[in-house]
């Protein structure tokens, strides 16, 4: 069997276009333009690329993108002062602080200084708590994007066995909670789990969010399972030329695609969904703050 390759790039492009339509309609009906502030501290090369993509996609969807670039020497107090200004700026609906931050800055202190209503990454403890309590919240973008792909591939997830490999606050834990809220039976595996292959073999759904290239092998996968590969690992690729690199996921794609019924590729799977869901969160935050309603498919 060869798995269906889940096209996250196409799904994300459709979602982004739909967000653009909703923004346009809301503004035509008198709503203010939603605004996303992106804060980048320092010169991390990968962060630069992410931020550039986020800004481009935000603008393409008709929202305002406000960029704040601060030097690597920025102190925690200086960053907190900027967050305070953005929290109080009525034109800003979402605040995203690009991680990682320089070591003199405590990321948790910064994340939890963002107003929960503007926390479009969904990392603030209030949003974490609201998600686990089943209350409306802003949900972390990568797990939410992964869930959208799963629901598109499978429809109703009720009763399925889902294994999430990885328990980080930004991917693994919120992913598990989202699957639980879809009535899956959820197992969270991590570096201390015993016999991970056996745990994975029980899964109808595997979400791999580990950061270890090609770790999940074909014979870890139950025939017909759906596999979501969140991992992004940059590998040297001498076959492409000197100094060249390529991206690979946490799942051995070539093995897994012969066993699974559907699988996300890397790149082109979960990655593009993260930015699309960031825009969706910004739209949701704007609608709640500015008091305009959203069509059902955006809520
Ligand atoms: P973290 O490093 O924060 O967490 C990794 C998790 O994997 C930990 O819970 C760790 O367990 C677990 N783990 C590590 N080694 C093993 C192992 N041998 N067996 C089982 N579990 C293991 O990573 P993130 O959650 O932030 O990211 C995971 C991956 O997803 C990375 O490749 C990252 O680049 C990617 N990513 C992709 C995004 C996207 O947009 N597509 C967005 C965010 C991340 P323990 O807790 O016990 O240490």
Short mmCIF file of C-alpha atoms and ligand atoms in Angstrom, two decimals:
data_model
loop_
_atom_site.label_atom_id
_atom_site.label_comp_id
_atom_site.label_asym_id
_atom_site.label_seq_id
_atom_site.Cartn_x
_atom_site.Cartn_y
_atom_site.Cartn_z
CA UNK A 1 0.00 0.00 0.00
CA UNK A 2 1.26 3.50 -0.68
CA UNK A 3 -0.11 6.19 1.59
CA UNK A 4 -2.00 9.28 0.53
CA UNK A 5 0.41 12.19 0.88
CA UNK A 6 -1.34 14.92 2.86
CA UNK A 7 -0.73 18.21 1.10
CA UNK A 8 -0.35 20.69 3.93
CA UNK A 9 0.90 23.36 1.56
CA UNK A 10 -2.31 23.31 -0.49
CA UNK A 11 -4.51 23.07 2.63
CA UNK A 12 -2.70 26.04 4.19
CA UNK A 13 -2.99 28.08 0.98
CA UNK A 14 -6.77 27.48 0.91
CA UNK A 15 -7.10 28.35 4.59
CA UNK A 16 -5.07 31.53 4.14
CA UNK A 17 -7.18 32.54 1.13
CA UNK A 18 -10.35 31.91 3.15
CA UNK A 19 -8.99 34.03 6.02
CA UNK A 20 -8.33 36.79 3.49
CA UNK A 21 -11.97 36.65 2.34
CA UNK A 22 -13.25 36.83 5.91
CA UNK A 23 -10.96 39.78 6.71
CA UNK A 24 -12.18 41.58 3.60
CA UNK A 25 -15.85 40.96 4.44
CA UNK A 26 -15.39 42.04 8.07
CA UNK A 27 -13.64 45.27 7.04
CA UNK A 28 -16.31 45.97 4.41
CA UNK A 29 -18.87 45.66 7.23
CA UNK A 30 -16.97 48.25 9.29
CA UNK A 31 -14.54 46.19 11.38
CA UNK A 32 -11.05 47.66 11.85
CA UNK A 33 -8.15 45.97 10.05
CA UNK A 34 -6.80 43.13 12.25
CA UNK A 35 -3.18 43.75 13.25
CA UNK A 36 -0.42 41.30 14.18
CA UNK A 37 2.73 42.55 15.89
CA UNK A 38 5.79 40.34 15.39
CA UNK A 39 8.74 40.87 17.72
CA UNK A 40 12.15 39.54 16.75
CA UNK A 41 15.07 39.88 19.16
CA UNK A 42 18.55 39.24 17.78
CA UNK A 43 19.68 37.75 14.48
CA UNK A 44 18.90 34.01 14.61
CA UNK A 45 18.97 32.96 10.94
CA UNK A 46 16.04 30.49 11.12
CA UNK A 47 13.94 33.03 13.05
CA UNK A 48 14.61 35.64 10.35
CA UNK A 49 13.17 33.27 7.73
CA UNK A 50 10.10 32.42 9.84
CA UNK A 51 9.42 36.08 10.61
CA UNK A 52 9.76 37.08 6.96
CA UNK A 53 7.26 34.38 5.97
CA UNK A 54 4.86 35.38 8.71
CA UNK A 55 4.95 39.03 7.69
CA UNK A 56 4.44 38.22 4.00
CA UNK A 57 1.50 35.90 4.66
CA UNK A 58 -0.11 38.28 7.15
CA UNK A 59 -0.04 41.12 4.63
CA UNK A 60 -1.30 38.84 1.83
CA UNK A 61 -4.35 38.02 3.96
CA UNK A 62 -5.23 41.71 4.30
CA UNK A 63 -4.17 42.11 7.91
CA UNK A 64 -1.68 44.68 9.14
CA UNK A 65 1.73 43.34 10.09
CA UNK A 66 3.74 45.43 12.53
CA UNK A 67 7.34 44.41 12.90
CA UNK A 68 9.58 45.16 15.88
CA UNK A 69 13.25 44.22 15.50
CA UNK A 70 15.36 44.53 18.62
CA UNK A 71 19.10 43.96 19.04
CA UNK A 72 20.42 40.74 20.63
CA UNK A 73 21.58 42.86 23.60
CA UNK A 74 17.97 43.84 24.51
CA UNK A 75 17.27 43.42 28.22
CA UNK A 76 14.24 41.61 29.59
CA UNK A 77 12.87 44.89 30.99
CA UNK A 78 13.14 46.56 27.59
CA UNK A 79 11.26 43.70 25.94
CA UNK A 80 8.61 43.69 28.68
CA UNK A 81 8.16 47.44 28.16
CA UNK A 82 7.49 46.85 24.45
CA UNK A 83 5.01 44.05 25.28
CA UNK A 84 3.22 46.43 27.63
CA UNK A 85 2.95 49.05 24.88
CA UNK A 86 1.59 46.45 22.43
CA UNK A 87 -0.88 45.12 25.02
CA UNK A 88 -2.29 48.63 25.30
CA UNK A 89 -2.29 49.42 21.58
CA UNK A 90 -5.86 49.10 20.35
CA UNK A 91 -4.76 48.51 16.75
CA UNK A 92 -2.86 45.34 17.72
CA UNK A 93 -4.94 42.16 17.96
CA UNK A 94 -2.13 39.62 18.12
CA UNK A 95 1.39 39.67 19.56
CA UNK A 96 3.97 37.11 18.54
CA UNK A 97 7.40 37.04 20.12
CA UNK A 98 9.64 34.86 17.98
CA UNK A 99 11.45 32.17 19.98
CA UNK A 100 14.20 31.44 20.88
CA UNK A 101 15.08 34.59 22.81
CA UNK A 102 18.64 35.58 23.81
CA UNK A 103 19.75 33.92 27.04
CA UNK A 104 19.47 37.06 29.22
CA UNK A 105 15.68 37.00 28.64
CA UNK A 106 13.34 34.59 30.42
CA UNK A 107 10.96 33.39 27.68
CA UNK A 108 8.23 32.34 30.16
CA UNK A 109 8.21 35.81 31.73
CA UNK A 110 7.81 37.38 28.31
CA UNK A 111 5.12 34.96 27.09
CA UNK A 112 3.09 35.43 30.26
CA UNK A 113 3.38 39.24 30.00
CA UNK A 114 1.43 39.14 26.72
CA UNK A 115 -2.24 39.85 27.21
CA UNK A 116 -3.98 36.42 26.93
CA UNK A 117 -6.47 37.96 24.47
CA UNK A 118 -3.56 38.85 22.14
CA UNK A 119 -1.54 35.66 22.71
CA UNK A 120 -1.87 34.30 19.16
CA UNK A 121 0.76 31.62 19.81
CA UNK A 122 -1.49 30.22 22.55
CA UNK A 123 1.45 29.81 24.96
CA UNK A 124 0.21 32.01 27.85
CA UNK A 125 -0.71 29.98 30.95
CA UNK A 126 -4.25 31.35 30.78
CA UNK A 127 -4.71 29.97 27.27
CA UNK A 128 -3.03 26.69 28.26
CA UNK A 129 -5.43 26.36 31.20
CA UNK A 130 -8.45 27.30 29.12
CA UNK A 131 -7.56 24.70 26.49
CA UNK A 132 -7.26 21.95 29.13
CA UNK A 133 -10.49 23.10 30.77
CA UNK A 134 -12.34 22.90 27.46
CA UNK A 135 -12.99 26.67 27.40
CA UNK A 136 -12.58 28.97 24.37
CA UNK A 137 -8.90 29.84 24.04
CA UNK A 138 -6.21 30.68 21.54
CA UNK A 139 -4.71 27.32 20.60
CA UNK A 140 -1.02 26.77 19.69
CA UNK A 141 -0.70 26.95 15.91
CA UNK A 142 1.29 23.80 15.04
CA UNK A 143 -0.95 21.35 16.92
CA UNK A 144 -4.07 23.12 15.69
CA UNK A 145 -2.82 22.90 12.10
CA UNK A 146 -2.04 19.22 12.61
CA UNK A 147 -5.56 18.63 13.90
CA UNK A 148 -7.09 20.34 10.86
CA UNK A 149 -5.10 18.01 8.58
CA UNK A 150 -6.18 14.96 10.60
CA UNK A 151 -9.85 15.92 10.49
CA UNK A 152 -9.60 16.53 6.78
CA UNK A 153 -8.03 13.09 6.26
CA UNK A 154 -10.21 11.12 8.67
CA UNK A 155 -13.40 13.06 9.40
CA UNK A 156 -14.63 12.05 12.85
CA UNK A 157 -11.72 11.09 15.11
CA UNK A 158 -13.96 9.74 17.86
CA UNK A 159 -12.74 6.56 19.54
CA UNK A 160 -9.45 6.41 17.68
CA UNK A 161 -6.20 5.52 19.44
CA UNK A 162 -3.83 8.46 19.09
CA UNK A 163 -0.18 8.41 20.11
CA UNK A 164 1.62 11.73 20.42
CA UNK A 165 5.39 11.29 20.59
CA UNK A 166 6.82 14.34 22.37
CA UNK A 167 5.47 16.29 25.34
CA UNK A 168 6.65 19.86 24.77
CA UNK A 169 4.43 22.73 25.82
CA UNK A 170 4.28 24.08 22.28
CA UNK A 171 3.47 20.88 20.37
CA UNK A 172 3.09 17.57 22.23
CA UNK A 173 0.92 18.56 25.19
CA UNK A 174 -1.55 20.82 23.32
CA UNK A 175 -1.73 18.23 20.51
CA UNK A 176 -2.73 15.57 23.04
CA UNK A 177 -5.41 17.82 24.51
CA UNK A 178 -6.84 18.66 21.07
CA UNK A 179 -7.05 14.95 20.23
CA UNK A 180 -8.68 14.25 23.59
CA UNK A 181 -11.26 16.95 22.87
CA UNK A 182 -12.00 15.09 19.60
CA UNK A 183 -12.73 11.98 21.71
CA UNK A 184 -9.57 10.09 20.84
CA UNK A 185 -7.95 7.77 23.37
CA UNK A 186 -4.63 9.53 23.76
CA UNK A 187 -1.19 8.30 24.79
CA UNK A 188 1.63 10.80 25.24
CA UNK A 189 5.05 9.20 24.73
CA UNK A 190 8.41 10.81 25.52
CA UNK A 191 12.08 10.05 26.03
CA UNK A 192 11.42 7.88 29.10
CA UNK A 193 8.62 5.84 27.51
CA UNK A 194 9.34 2.11 27.47
CA UNK A 195 9.11 0.24 24.15
CA UNK A 196 8.07 3.17 21.99
CA UNK A 197 7.69 1.02 18.86
CA UNK A 198 5.08 -1.13 20.65
CA UNK A 199 3.22 1.98 21.86
CA UNK A 200 3.16 3.40 18.33
CA UNK A 201 1.94 0.09 16.84
CA UNK A 202 -1.32 0.52 18.79
CA UNK A 203 -2.04 3.87 17.17
CA UNK A 204 -4.65 4.73 14.55
CA UNK A 205 -3.07 8.20 14.58
CA UNK A 206 0.61 8.95 15.25
CA UNK A 207 1.80 12.51 15.75
CA UNK A 208 5.59 12.69 15.90
CA UNK A 209 6.99 15.86 17.51
CA UNK A 210 10.41 14.90 18.74
CA UNK A 211 13.19 16.58 16.76
CA UNK A 212 14.99 13.33 15.86
CA UNK A 213 15.40 12.68 12.15
CA UNK A 214 13.61 9.58 10.77
CA UNK A 215 13.09 8.13 14.26
CA UNK A 216 9.65 6.57 13.67
CA UNK A 217 10.22 3.52 11.47
CA UNK A 218 7.84 1.76 9.12
CA UNK A 219 7.50 -1.25 11.41
CA UNK A 220 6.37 1.02 14.28
CA UNK A 221 3.24 1.86 12.31
CA UNK A 222 -0.01 -0.08 12.31
CA UNK A 223 -1.09 -0.76 8.71
CA UNK A 224 -3.54 1.94 7.67
CA UNK A 225 -2.66 4.41 10.44
CA UNK A 226 -2.49 8.14 9.71
CA UNK A 227 0.89 9.73 10.44
CA UNK A 228 1.46 13.42 11.15
CA UNK A 229 5.13 14.34 11.12
CA UNK A 230 5.73 17.61 12.96
CA UNK A 231 9.51 17.28 13.06
CA UNK A 232 11.73 19.66 11.14
CA UNK A 233 15.35 18.51 11.08
CA UNK A 234 17.92 20.18 8.87
CA UNK A 235 20.40 17.63 7.53
CA UNK A 236 23.58 18.00 5.53
CA UNK A 237 22.99 16.95 1.95
CA UNK A 238 26.29 16.55 0.08
CA UNK A 239 24.45 14.87 -2.84
CA UNK A 240 22.87 18.26 -3.54
CA UNK A 241 26.23 19.98 -3.55
CA UNK A 242 28.78 21.18 -1.05
CA UNK A 243 27.30 22.86 2.02
CA UNK A 244 23.74 22.09 0.91
CA UNK A 245 21.11 20.95 3.38
CA UNK A 246 17.69 19.33 3.22
CA UNK A 247 14.81 19.04 5.68
CA UNK A 248 13.61 15.77 7.07
CA UNK A 249 10.94 14.89 9.60
CA UNK A 250 10.84 12.66 12.67
CA UNK A 251 9.31 9.82 10.64
CA UNK A 252 11.17 7.63 8.17
CA UNK A 253 8.97 8.78 5.29
CA UNK A 254 10.02 6.18 2.71
CA UNK A 255 9.28 3.30 5.07
CA UNK A 256 6.17 4.82 6.62
CA UNK A 257 4.44 5.66 3.35
CA UNK A 258 4.32 1.94 2.49
CA UNK A 259 2.42 1.14 5.71
CA UNK A 260 0.33 4.19 6.62
CA UNK A 261 -2.92 5.14 4.88
CA UNK A 262 -2.00 8.84 4.90
CA UNK A 263 1.10 10.79 5.91
CA UNK A 264 2.35 14.37 5.95
CA UNK A 265 5.61 15.01 4.09
CA UNK A 266 8.46 17.21 5.36
CA UNK A 267 8.61 19.82 4.01
CA UNK A 268 5.10 20.62 2.77
CA UNK A 269 3.03 19.00 5.52
CA UNK A 270 2.54 20.53 8.97
CA UNK A 271 5.01 23.40 8.46
CA UNK A 272 2.81 25.58 6.21
CA UNK A 273 -0.18 25.00 8.52
CA UNK A 274 1.57 26.74 11.40
CA UNK A 275 1.54 30.16 9.72
CA UNK A 276 -2.00 29.69 8.39
CA UNK A 277 -3.18 28.92 11.93
CA UNK A 278 -1.33 31.95 13.27
CA UNK A 279 -3.40 34.10 10.91
CA UNK A 280 -6.54 32.26 11.95
CA UNK A 281 -5.72 32.96 15.61
CA UNK A 282 -5.12 36.63 14.83
CA UNK A 283 -8.51 36.81 13.12
CA UNK A 284 -10.20 35.07 16.06
CA UNK A 285 -8.45 37.41 18.53
CA UNK A 286 -9.53 40.43 16.47
CA UNK A 287 -13.14 39.28 16.28
CA UNK A 288 -13.28 38.79 20.06
CA UNK A 289 -11.61 42.12 20.86
CA UNK A 290 -13.30 44.22 18.20
CA UNK A 291 -16.67 42.52 18.56
CA UNK A 292 -17.32 41.30 15.03
CA UNK A 293 -18.65 37.85 14.31
CA UNK A 294 -16.93 35.14 12.27
CA UNK A 295 -18.40 32.57 9.91
CA UNK A 296 -18.66 29.09 11.49
CA UNK A 297 -15.68 27.65 9.58
CA UNK A 298 -13.36 30.24 11.21
CA UNK A 299 -14.40 29.74 14.85
P1 LIG B 1 11.18 19.71 22.19
O1 LIG B 1 12.64 19.45 22.09
O2 LIG B 1 10.70 20.80 23.05
O3 LIG B 1 10.46 18.35 22.66
C1 LIG B 1 10.83 17.13 22.12
C2 LIG B 1 10.04 16.02 22.79
O4 LIG B 1 10.47 14.78 22.22
C3 LIG B 1 10.29 15.93 24.29
O5 LIG B 1 9.07 15.75 24.96
C4 LIG B 1 11.18 14.70 24.43
O6 LIG B 1 10.93 13.93 25.61
C5 LIG B 1 10.76 13.87 23.24
N1 LIG B 1 11.83 12.97 22.85
C6 LIG B 1 13.13 13.26 22.64
N2 LIG B 1 13.81 12.14 22.31
C7 LIG B 1 12.92 11.13 22.32
C8 LIG B 1 13.02 9.75 22.07
N3 LIG B 1 14.18 9.17 21.74
N4 LIG B 1 11.91 9.00 22.18
C9 LIG B 1 10.74 9.56 22.52
N5 LIG B 1 10.58 10.88 22.74
C10 LIG B 1 11.67 11.65 22.66
O7 LIG B 1 10.68 19.87 20.69
P2 LIG B 1 9.38 20.60 20.09
O8 LIG B 1 8.15 19.95 20.60
O9 LIG B 1 9.53 22.06 20.19
O10 LIG B 1 9.58 20.23 18.54
C11 LIG B 1 9.56 18.89 18.08
C12 LIG B 1 9.88 18.89 16.61
O11 LIG B 1 8.87 19.60 15.92
C13 LIG B 1 11.20 19.56 16.23
O12 LIG B 1 11.76 18.88 15.12
C14 LIG B 1 10.78 20.95 15.81
O13 LIG B 1 11.68 21.53 14.89
C15 LIG B 1 9.46 20.65 15.17
N6 LIG B 1 8.52 21.78 15.15
C16 LIG B 1 7.88 22.03 13.98
C17 LIG B 1 6.98 23.06 13.90
C18 LIG B 1 6.27 23.28 12.60
O14 LIG B 1 5.84 24.36 12.33
N7 LIG B 1 6.10 22.23 11.80
C19 LIG B 1 6.73 23.96 15.02
C20 LIG B 1 7.37 23.55 16.24
C21 LIG B 1 8.26 22.50 16.28
P3 LIG B 1 11.27 14.48 27.10
O15 LIG B 1 10.18 15.42 27.42
O16 LIG B 1 11.25 13.24 27.91
O17 LIG B 1 12.62 15.14 27.00
#
